[in-house]
PDB file of C-alpha atoms in Angstrom:
ATOM      1  CA  ASP A 877      -4.372 -19.252  -1.149  1.00 68.00           C
ATOM      2  CA  TRP A 878      -7.035 -20.262  -3.622  1.00 74.00           C
ATOM      3  CA  ILE A 879      -8.204 -16.993  -5.191  1.00 83.00           C
ATOM      4  CA  SER A 880     -11.551 -16.847  -6.975  1.00 82.00           C
ATOM      5  CA  ASP A 881     -13.819 -14.106  -8.319  1.00 93.00           C
ATOM      6  CA  PHE A 882     -11.005 -11.614  -8.621  1.00 97.00           C
ATOM      7  CA  ILE A 883     -10.277  -8.572 -10.771  1.00 97.00           C
ATOM      8  CA  PRO A 884      -6.900  -8.829 -12.564  1.00 98.00           C
ATOM      9  CA  ILE A 885      -4.524  -5.875 -12.690  1.00 98.00           C
ATOM     10  CA  TYR A 886      -2.117  -5.586 -15.613  1.00 98.00           C
ATOM     11  CA  THR A 887      -1.599  -1.803 -15.922  1.00 98.00           C
ATOM     12  CA  ILE A 888      -1.134   1.307 -13.794  1.00 98.00           C
ATOM     13  CA  GLU A 889      -4.555   2.516 -14.900  1.00 98.00           C
ATOM     14  CA  GLN A 890      -6.162  -0.668 -13.613  1.00 98.00           C
ATOM     15  CA  LEU A 891      -4.313  -0.195 -10.332  1.00 98.00           C
ATOM     16  CA  LYS A 892      -5.762   3.315 -10.027  1.00 98.00           C
ATOM     17  CA  ALA A 893      -9.224   1.889 -10.704  1.00 98.00           C
ATOM     18  CA  VAL A 894      -9.092  -0.110  -7.457  1.00 98.00           C
ATOM     19  CA  SER A 895     -10.445   3.068  -5.842  1.00 98.00           C
ATOM     20  CA  ASN A 896     -13.689   2.548  -7.775  1.00 98.00           C
ATOM     21  CA  ASP A 897     -14.507  -0.727  -5.998  1.00 98.00           C
ATOM     22  CA  LEU A 898     -12.962  -0.820  -2.561  1.00 98.00           C
ATOM     23  CA  SER A 899     -14.409  -4.135  -1.372  1.00 97.00           C
ATOM     24  CA  ALA A 900     -13.409  -6.377  -4.291  1.00 98.00           C
ATOM     25  CA  THR A 901     -10.606  -8.944  -4.578  1.00 97.00           C
ATOM     26  CA  TYR A 902      -7.686  -7.964  -6.827  1.00 98.00           C
ATOM     27  CA  VAL A 903      -4.720  -9.867  -8.219  1.00 98.00           C
ATOM     28  CA  LEU A 904      -1.622  -8.136  -9.585  1.00 98.00           C
ATOM     29  CA  MET A 905      -0.780 -10.184 -12.688  1.00 98.00           C
ATOM     30  CA  ASN A 906       2.599  -8.591 -13.495  1.00 98.00           C
ATOM     31  CA  ASN A 907       4.900  -5.756 -12.476  1.00 98.00           C
ATOM     32  CA  VAL A 908       3.226  -2.342 -12.786  1.00 98.00           C
ATOM     33  CA  SER A 909       4.950   1.041 -13.041  1.00 97.00           C
ATOM     34  CA  GLU A 910       4.110   4.729 -13.363  1.00 97.00           C
ATOM     35  CA  SER A 911       6.802   4.808 -16.029  1.00 95.00           C
ATOM     36  CA  LYS A 912       6.925   8.605 -16.378  1.00 95.00           C
ATOM     37  CA  ASN A 913       8.295   8.800 -12.842  1.00 97.00           C
ATOM     38  CA  VAL A 914      11.103   6.277 -13.316  1.00 96.00           C
ATOM     39  CA  LYS A 915      14.378   6.673 -15.185  1.00 94.00           C
ATOM     40  CA  ASN A 916      17.337   4.301 -15.171  1.00 91.00           C
ATOM     41  CA  GLY A 917      15.628   2.190 -12.547  1.00 90.00           C
ATOM     42  CA  GLU A 918      15.126   5.030 -10.056  1.00 94.00           C
ATOM     43  CA  LEU A 919      12.437   7.537  -9.111  1.00 95.00           C
ATOM     44  CA  VAL A 920      13.196  10.810 -10.908  1.00 95.00           C
ATOM     45  CA  PRO A 921      14.023  13.852  -8.697  1.00 93.00           C
ATOM     46  CA  SER A 922      10.827  15.710  -9.676  1.00 93.00           C
ATOM     47  CA  PRO A 923       8.113  13.174 -10.505  1.00 95.00           C
ATOM     48  CA  SER A 924       5.507  14.520 -12.918  1.00 94.00           C
ATOM     49  CA  VAL A 925       2.656  12.144 -12.004  1.00 97.00           C
ATOM     50  CA  SER A 926       1.209  12.000  -8.488  1.00 97.00           C
ATOM     51  CA  TRP A 927      -0.279   8.892  -6.953  1.00 98.00           C
ATOM     52  CA  THR A 928      -3.605   9.145  -5.124  1.00 98.00           C
ATOM     53  CA  PRO A 929      -3.464   6.500  -2.387  1.00 98.00           C
ATOM     54  CA  ILE A 930      -6.273   3.933  -2.352  1.00 98.00           C
ATOM     55  CA  ASN A 931      -8.426   4.986   0.594  1.00 97.00           C
ATOM     56  CA  HIS A 932     -10.870   3.053   2.798  1.00 96.00           C
ATOM     57  CA  PHE A 933      -9.970  -0.271   1.167  1.00 97.00           C
ATOM     58  CA  THR A 934     -11.883  -3.217   2.647  1.00 96.00           C
ATOM     59  CA  GLY A 935     -11.119  -5.917   0.084  1.00 97.00           C
ATOM     60  CA  LYS A 936      -8.276  -8.287  -0.686  1.00 97.00           C
ATOM     61  CA  PHE A 937      -5.200  -7.478  -2.755  1.00 98.00           C
ATOM     62  CA  TYR A 938      -2.819 -10.232  -3.864  1.00 98.00           C
ATOM     63  CA  GLY A 939       0.471  -9.114  -5.376  1.00 98.00           C
ATOM     64  CA  LEU A 940       1.779 -12.619  -6.194  1.00 98.00           C
ATOM     65  CA  GLY A 941       5.292 -11.258  -5.571  1.00 98.00           C
ATOM     66  CA  HIS A 942       5.049  -8.632  -8.309  1.00 98.00           C
ATOM     67  CA  THR A 943       6.421  -5.101  -7.976  1.00 98.00           C
ATOM     68  CA  ILE A 944       4.680  -1.736  -8.135  1.00 98.00           C
ATOM     69  CA  SER A 945       7.046   1.154  -8.907  1.00 98.00           C
ATOM     70  CA  GLY A 946       7.135   4.843  -9.716  1.00 98.00           C
ATOM     71  CA  LEU A 947       4.479   5.990  -7.257  1.00 98.00           C
ATOM     72  CA  TYR A 948       4.862   9.462  -5.767  1.00 98.00           C
ATOM     73  CA  THR A 949       2.700  11.173  -3.161  1.00 98.00           C
ATOM     74  CA  GLU A 950       3.422  14.362  -1.234  1.00 97.00           C
ATOM     75  CA  SER A 951       0.129  15.239   0.394  1.00 96.00           C
ATOM     76  CA  SER A 952      -1.443  17.124   3.289  1.00 96.00           C
ATOM     77  CA  GLU A 953      -3.744  14.132   3.804  1.00 96.00           C
ATOM     78  CA  GLN A 954      -3.147  12.332   7.086  1.00 96.00           C
ATOM     79  CA  TYR A 955      -2.687   8.817   5.652  1.00 97.00           C
ATOM     80  CA  VAL A 956      -0.484   8.019   2.657  1.00 98.00           C
ATOM     81  CA  GLY A 957       1.008   4.922   1.044  1.00 98.00           C
ATOM     82  CA  LEU A 958       0.057   2.542  -1.736  1.00 98.00           C
ATOM     83  CA  PHE A 959      -3.075   2.268   0.422  1.00 98.00           C
ATOM     84  CA  ALA A 960      -3.990   5.219   2.641  1.00 98.00           C
ATOM     85  CA  LEU A 961      -6.472   3.603   5.034  1.00 97.00           C
ATOM     86  CA  THR A 962      -7.552  -0.037   5.098  1.00 96.00           C
ATOM     87  CA  GLU A 963     -10.342  -1.561   7.164  1.00 94.00           C
ATOM     88  CA  ALA A 964     -10.400  -5.349   7.714  1.00 93.00           C
ATOM     89  CA  ALA A 965      -8.463  -5.781   4.475  1.00 96.00           C
ATOM     90  CA  LEU A 966      -5.927  -8.375   3.341  1.00 97.00           C
ATOM     91  CA  ILE A 967      -2.799  -7.210   1.509  1.00 98.00           C
ATOM     92  CA  LYS A 968      -0.450 -10.017   0.511  1.00 98.00           C
ATOM     93  CA  GLY A 969       2.632 -10.511  -1.659  1.00 98.00           C
ATOM     94  CA  VAL A 970       3.149  -6.914  -2.824  1.00 98.00           C
ATOM     95  CA  LYS A 971       6.498  -5.253  -3.474  1.00 98.00           C
ATOM     96  CA  ILE A 972       6.911  -1.470  -3.691  1.00 98.00           C
ATOM     97  CA  ALA A 973       9.993   0.045  -5.360  1.00 98.00           C
ATOM     98  CA  ASN A 974      11.328   3.356  -6.695  1.00 98.00           C
ATOM     99  CA  SER A 975       8.535   5.246  -4.959  1.00 98.00           C
ATOM    100  CA  LYS A 976       8.051   7.960  -2.334  1.00 98.00           C
ATOM    101  CA  PHE A 977       5.176   8.656   0.056  1.00 98.00           C
ATOM    102  CA  VAL A 978       5.164  11.836   2.160  1.00 97.00           C
ATOM    103  CA  SER A 979       2.433  13.115   4.469  1.00 96.00           C
ATOM    104  CA  THR A 980       2.804  16.782   5.436  1.00 93.00           C
ATOM    105  CA  HIS A 981      -0.207  16.606   7.795  1.00 93.00           C
ATOM    106  CA  ASN A 982       0.579  17.620  11.388  1.00 90.00           C
ATOM    107  CA  ASN A 983      -0.311  14.089  12.500  1.00 92.00           C
ATOM    108  CA  GLY A 984       0.742  12.414   9.282  1.00 95.00           C
ATOM    109  CA  ILE A 985       0.970   8.624   9.028  1.00 96.00           C
ATOM    110  CA  ALA A 986       2.778   6.993   6.105  1.00 98.00           C
ATOM    111  CA  GLY A 987       3.674   3.444   5.096  1.00 98.00           C
ATOM    112  CA  GLY A 988       5.212   1.850   2.046  1.00 98.00           C
ATOM    113  CA  ILE A 989       2.241  -0.503   1.669  1.00 98.00           C
ATOM    114  CA  VAL A 990      -0.449   0.882   4.026  1.00 98.00           C
ATOM    115  CA  GLY A 991      -0.647   4.197   5.853  1.00 97.00           C
ATOM    116  CA  TYR A 992      -3.166   3.200   8.529  1.00 96.00           C
ATOM    117  CA  ALA A 993      -4.180  -0.461   8.826  1.00 95.00           C
ATOM    118  CA  SER A 994      -7.415  -0.286  10.773  1.00 90.00           C
ATOM    119  CA  ILE A 995     -10.397  -2.414  11.786  1.00 77.00           C
ATOM    120  CA  ASN A 996     -14.040  -2.385  10.737  1.00 74.00           C
ATOM    121  CA  GLY A 997     -17.144  -2.051  12.890  1.00 66.00           C
ATOM    122  CA  ASP A 998     -16.975  -5.757  13.754  1.00 70.00           C
ATOM    123  CA  TRP A 999     -13.396  -5.371  15.018  1.00 72.00           C
ATOM    124  CA  THR A1000     -12.028  -7.398  12.133  1.00 82.00           C
ATOM    125  CA  SER A1001      -8.406  -6.415  11.575  1.00 89.00           C
ATOM    126  CA  THR A1002      -6.312  -5.690   8.521  1.00 94.00           C
ATOM    127  CA  SER A1003      -3.524  -8.200   7.763  1.00 96.00           C
ATOM    128  CA  VAL A1004      -0.423  -7.342   5.751  1.00 98.00           C
ATOM    129  CA  ILE A1005       1.522 -10.449   4.757  1.00 98.00           C
ATOM    130  CA  ASP A1006       4.693 -11.160   2.745  1.00 98.00           C
ATOM    131  CA  CYS A1007       5.202  -7.605   1.473  1.00 98.00           C
ATOM    132  CA  ASP A1008       8.458  -5.817   0.612  1.00 98.00           C
ATOM    133  CA  ASN A1009       9.581  -2.220   0.612  1.00 98.00           C
ATOM    134  CA  VAL A1010      12.367  -2.644  -1.914  1.00 98.00           C
ATOM    135  CA  SER A1011      13.404   0.976  -2.477  1.00 97.00           C
ATOM    136  CA  CYS A1012      10.632   3.281  -1.318  1.00 98.00           C
ATOM    137  CA  THR A1013      11.067   6.383   0.850  1.00 98.00           C
ATOM    138  CA  VAL A1014       8.371   6.889   3.502  1.00 98.00           C
ATOM    139  CA  GLU A1015       8.101  10.146   5.433  1.00 97.00           C
ATOM    140  CA  ALA A1016       5.564  11.520   7.911  1.00 96.00           C
ATOM    141  CA  SER A1017       5.384  13.816  10.915  1.00 93.00           C
ATOM    142  CA  TYR A1018       3.801  11.358  13.378  1.00 94.00           C
ATOM    143  CA  GLU A1019       4.156   7.684  12.397  1.00 95.00           C
ATOM    144  CA  ALA A1020       6.203   6.296   9.524  1.00 97.00           C
ATOM    145  CA  GLY A1021       6.849   2.645   8.703  1.00 98.00           C
ATOM    146  CA  GLY A1022       8.579   0.882   5.862  1.00 98.00           C
ATOM    147  CA  ILE A1023       5.553  -1.398   5.423  1.00 98.00           C
ATOM    148  CA  VAL A1024       2.722   0.065   7.578  1.00 98.00           C
ATOM    149  CA  GLY A1025       2.590   3.512   9.136  1.00 97.00           C
ATOM    150  CA  SER A1026       0.246   2.522  11.953  1.00 95.00           C
ATOM    151  CA  SER A1027      -1.357  -0.873  12.612  1.00 94.00           C
ATOM    152  CA  TYR A1028      -4.342  -0.683  14.953  1.00 88.00           C
ATOM    153  CA  SER A1029      -4.647  -4.448  15.305  1.00 82.00           C
ATOM    154  CA  GLY A1030      -4.114  -7.642  13.363  1.00 87.00           C
ATOM    155  CA  TYR A1031      -0.940  -9.060  11.903  1.00 95.00           C
ATOM    156  CA  VAL A1032       1.965  -7.709   9.913  1.00 97.00           C
ATOM    157  CA  GLU A1033       4.002 -10.791   9.083  1.00 98.00           C
ATOM    158  CA  TYR A1034       6.715 -12.107   6.753  1.00 98.00           C
ATOM    159  CA  CYS A1035       7.477  -8.552   5.581  1.00 98.00           C
ATOM    160  CA  ARG A1036      10.805  -6.946   4.738  1.00 98.00           C
ATOM    161  CA  ASN A1037      12.037  -3.363   4.528  1.00 98.00           C
ATOM    162  CA  TYR A1038      15.061  -2.213   2.538  1.00 98.00           C
ATOM    163  CA  GLY A1039      13.780   1.338   2.027  1.00 98.00           C
ATOM    164  CA  THR A1040      14.192   4.658   3.851  1.00 98.00           C
ATOM    165  CA  VAL A1041      11.850   5.677   6.676  1.00 98.00           C
ATOM    166  CA  ILE A1042      11.724   9.184   8.174  1.00 97.00           C
ATOM    167  CA  SER A1043       9.614  10.691  10.954  1.00 94.00           C
ATOM    168  CA  ASN A1044      10.277  14.403  10.761  1.00 83.00           C
ATOM    169  CA  TYR A1045       8.466  16.107  13.643  1.00 77.00           C
ATOM    170  CA  ALA A1046      10.840  17.774  16.137  1.00 64.00           C
ATOM    171  CA  GLY A1047       9.421  16.095  19.240  1.00 56.00           C
ATOM    172  CA  GLN A1048       9.391  12.924  21.300  1.00 50.00           C
ATOM    173  CA  THR A1049       5.836  11.887  20.414  1.00 75.00           C
ATOM    174  CA  ASN A1050       6.546  10.623  16.914  1.00 92.00           C
ATOM    175  CA  TYR A1051       7.534   7.157  15.775  1.00 95.00           C
ATOM    176  CA  ALA A1052       9.464   5.538  12.961  1.00 96.00           C
ATOM    177  CA  GLY A1053      10.087   1.852  12.333  1.00 97.00           C
ATOM    178  CA  GLY A1054      11.488  -0.370   9.625  1.00 98.00           C
ATOM    179  CA  ILE A1055       8.239  -2.372   9.505  1.00 98.00           C
ATOM    180  CA  CYS A1056       5.639  -0.245  11.379  1.00 97.00           C
ATOM    181  CA  GLY A1057       5.686   3.223  12.853  1.00 96.00           C
ATOM    182  CA  GLY A1058       3.328   2.133  15.624  1.00 93.00           C
ATOM    183  CA  SER A1059       1.446  -1.114  16.202  1.00 93.00           C
ATOM    184  CA  PHE A1060      -1.111  -2.414  18.672  1.00 90.00           C
ATOM    185  CA  GLY A1061      -1.258  -5.721  16.832  1.00 92.00           C
ATOM    186  CA  THR A1062       1.388  -8.387  16.248  1.00 95.00           C
ATOM    187  CA  ILE A1063       4.469  -8.088  14.056  1.00 97.00           C
ATOM    188  CA  ARG A1064       6.143 -11.413  13.357  1.00 98.00           C
ATOM    189  CA  TYR A1065       8.695 -13.005  11.024  1.00 98.00           C
ATOM    190  CA  CYS A1066       9.774  -9.595   9.656  1.00 98.00           C
ATOM    191  CA  TYR A1067      13.127  -7.901   9.227  1.00 98.00           C
ATOM    192  CA  ASN A1068      14.605  -4.513   8.457  1.00 98.00           C
ATOM    193  CA  GLU A1069      17.717  -3.768   6.448  1.00 98.00           C
ATOM    194  CA  GLY A1070      16.783  -0.180   5.628  1.00 98.00           C
ATOM    195  CA  THR A1071      17.635   3.206   7.141  1.00 98.00           C
ATOM    196  CA  VAL A1072      15.214   4.567   9.742  1.00 98.00           C
ATOM    197  CA  SER A1073      15.551   8.049  11.215  1.00 96.00           C
ATOM    198  CA  GLY A1074      13.626  10.752  13.034  1.00 92.00           C
ATOM    199  CA  THR A1075      14.160  14.188  14.508  1.00 85.00           C
ATOM    200  CA  GLY A1076      13.830  13.440  18.210  1.00 84.00           C
ATOM    201  CA  ALA A1077      11.681  10.451  17.308  1.00 89.00           C
ATOM    202  CA  ASN A1078      11.191   7.041  18.882  1.00 94.00           C
ATOM    203  CA  VAL A1079      12.965   4.937  16.280  1.00 96.00           C
ATOM    204  CA  GLY A1080      12.958   1.148  16.129  1.00 97.00           C
ATOM    205  CA  GLY A1081      14.364  -1.344  13.677  1.00 98.00           C
ATOM    206  CA  ILE A1082      10.999  -3.122  13.618  1.00 98.00           C
ATOM    207  CA  ALA A1083       8.649  -0.470  15.042  1.00 97.00           C
ATOM    208  CA  GLY A1084       8.747   2.901  16.735  1.00 95.00           C
ATOM    209  CA  ALA A1085       6.314   1.626  19.370  1.00 92.00           C
ATOM    210  CA  PRO A1086       4.992  -1.943  19.018  1.00 92.00           C
ATOM    211  CA  SER A1087       2.735  -4.077  21.174  1.00 90.00           C
ATOM    212  CA  THR A1088       3.985  -7.565  20.278  1.00 94.00           C
ATOM    213  CA  VAL A1089       6.993  -8.545  18.157  1.00 96.00           C
ATOM    214  CA  ARG A1090       7.961 -12.152  17.467  1.00 97.00           C
ATOM    215  CA  ASN A1091      10.815 -13.676  15.482  1.00 98.00           C
ATOM    216  CA  CYS A1092      12.064 -10.445  13.927  1.00 98.00           C
ATOM    217  CA  TYR A1093      15.462  -8.864  13.386  1.00 98.00           C
ATOM    218  CA  ASN A1094      17.098  -5.609  12.382  1.00 98.00           C
ATOM    219  CA  ILE A1095      20.410  -5.061  10.626  1.00 98.00           C
ATOM    220  CA  GLY A1096      19.642  -1.554   9.374  1.00 98.00           C
ATOM    221  CA  THR A1097      20.939   1.860  10.478  1.00 98.00           C
ATOM    222  CA  LEU A1098      18.808   3.701  13.035  1.00 98.00           C
ATOM    223  CA  THR A1099      19.124   7.316  14.230  1.00 96.00           C
ATOM    224  CA  GLY A1100      16.770   9.462  16.272  1.00 94.00           C
ATOM    225  CA  GLY A1101      15.826  10.411  19.828  1.00 92.00           C
ATOM    226  CA  ASN A1102      14.993   7.194  21.682  1.00 93.00           C
ATOM    227  CA  VAL A1103      16.375   4.357  19.583  1.00 96.00           C
ATOM    228  CA  GLY A1104      15.952   0.617  19.969  1.00 97.00           C
ATOM    229  CA  GLY A1105      17.177  -2.167  17.729  1.00 97.00           C
ATOM    230  CA  ILE A1106      13.665  -3.638  17.741  1.00 97.00           C
ATOM    231  CA  ALA A1107      11.433  -0.972  19.385  1.00 96.00           C
ATOM    232  CA  GLY A1108      12.109   2.729  19.872  1.00 94.00           C
ATOM    233  CA  ALA A1109       9.735   2.863  22.845  1.00 92.00           C
ATOM    234  CA  ASP A1110       7.230   0.598  24.558  1.00 86.00           C
ATOM    235  CA  ALA A1111       3.495   0.772  23.815  1.00 67.00           C
ATOM    236  CA  LEU A1112       1.438   0.151  26.964  1.00 66.00           C
ATOM    237  CA  GLY A1113       3.687  -2.791  27.693  1.00 75.00           C
ATOM    238  CA  THR A1114       5.685  -4.164  24.794  1.00 86.00           C
ATOM    239  CA  ASN A1115       6.271  -7.911  24.383  1.00 92.00           C
ATOM    240  CA  ILE A1116       9.249  -8.972  22.276  1.00 95.00           C
ATOM    241  CA  TYR A1117      10.105 -12.622  21.675  1.00 96.00           C
ATOM    242  CA  ASN A1118      13.014 -14.282  19.891  1.00 97.00           C
ATOM    243  CA  SER A1119      14.168 -11.108  18.133  1.00 97.00           C
ATOM    244  CA  TYR A1120      17.528  -9.403  17.791  1.00 97.00           C
ATOM    245  CA  SER A1121      19.343  -6.429  16.305  1.00 97.00           C
ATOM    246  CA  ALA A1122      22.811  -6.254  14.791  1.00 97.00           C
ATOM    247  CA  GLY A1123      22.337  -2.833  13.200  1.00 96.00           C
ATOM    248  CA  THR A1124      23.951   0.538  13.856  1.00 97.00           C
ATOM    249  CA  LEU A1125      22.112   2.573  16.514  1.00 97.00           C
ATOM    250  CA  SER A1126      22.508   6.247  17.367  1.00 96.00           C
ATOM    251  CA  GLY A1127      20.199   8.382  19.494  1.00 94.00           C
ATOM    252  CA  SER A1128      20.085  11.620  21.455  1.00 92.00           C
ATOM    253  CA  GLY A1129      17.922   9.946  24.136  1.00 91.00           C
ATOM    254  CA  ALA A1130      17.658   6.397  25.416  1.00 93.00           C
ATOM    255  CA  VAL A1131      19.363   3.777  23.238  1.00 96.00           C
ATOM    256  CA  GLY A1132      18.940   0.036  23.665  1.00 94.00           C
ATOM    257  CA  ASN A1133      19.754  -3.009  21.605  1.00 95.00           C
ATOM    258  CA  ILE A1134      16.145  -4.218  21.936  1.00 95.00           C
ATOM    259  CA  ILE A1135      14.033  -1.318  23.379  1.00 94.00           C
ATOM    260  CA  GLY A1136      15.091   2.318  23.526  1.00 93.00           C
ATOM    261  CA  SER A1137      12.801   4.077  26.000  1.00 89.00           C
ATOM    262  CA  VAL A1138      10.616   2.327  28.599  1.00 82.00           C
ATOM    263  CA  MET A1139       7.822   4.788  29.353  1.00 67.00           C
ATOM    264  CA  LEU A1140       4.380   3.246  29.655  1.00 57.00           C
ATOM    265  CA  GLY A1141       4.427  -0.060  31.479  1.00 54.00           C
ATOM    266  CA  GLU A1142       5.966  -3.460  32.027  1.00 54.00           C
ATOM    267  CA  ASN A1143       7.681  -5.117  29.092  1.00 58.00           C
ATOM    268  CA  THR A1144       8.606  -8.657  28.166  1.00 61.00           C
ATOM    269  CA  THR A1145      11.686  -9.634  26.188  1.00 66.00           C
ATOM    270  CA  LYS A1146      12.507 -13.295  25.667  1.00 61.00           C
TER     271      LYS A1146
END
């Protein structure tokens, strides 16, 4: 992409300042860390500095393959992640490492990059492209995803999860996925190598409940209620194309190499 008229980010303080102009274009110029929270290359057990997720972001954020580390959020807010809520935004080329995002809200949604990737009033979607969860723990009661907690529409593509994803509500109506917790958009060219788990949750290697998945794979370890190598459960008819799982699957409910539980409609797998 040719990027013009952008605001460069070199420091953690400049990253925090994104919240002051939510519609601008930003470029991460180097790796950025909340250094007080990191020791020996890992997030410390009791981080002293909390991250306030960037909320209602409508701009563009280019990571250029650089890494953000040392972020820690444990919040009663519904949406948490590097970004809490995005509307018609573009997030591209960002890596998140040595971080932890936890939503304690009853309907909490958490993602390593974006909590809730939403649309704007013109139905323009958020796109999350070429992003990595390198070593970030994501935890929420309702929807948790290694990259995006919940994607209303749009594309999540060319993303990778190596982190830990947990959906911790003791019921069957929660979702956890290596890439997305839930998605009504398209997930394509993504893979999961991380650990995804949930107490009675719909757990999928790619998503807890996706709409469309193309050209994805899972080789991570999945445990939960209904567990599928690609999708934990269907979402009003799930379409999965050219995707596979070779991970370890364990569930107390329905377990399938591609889809765990078929609940809501007809599904396509090719």
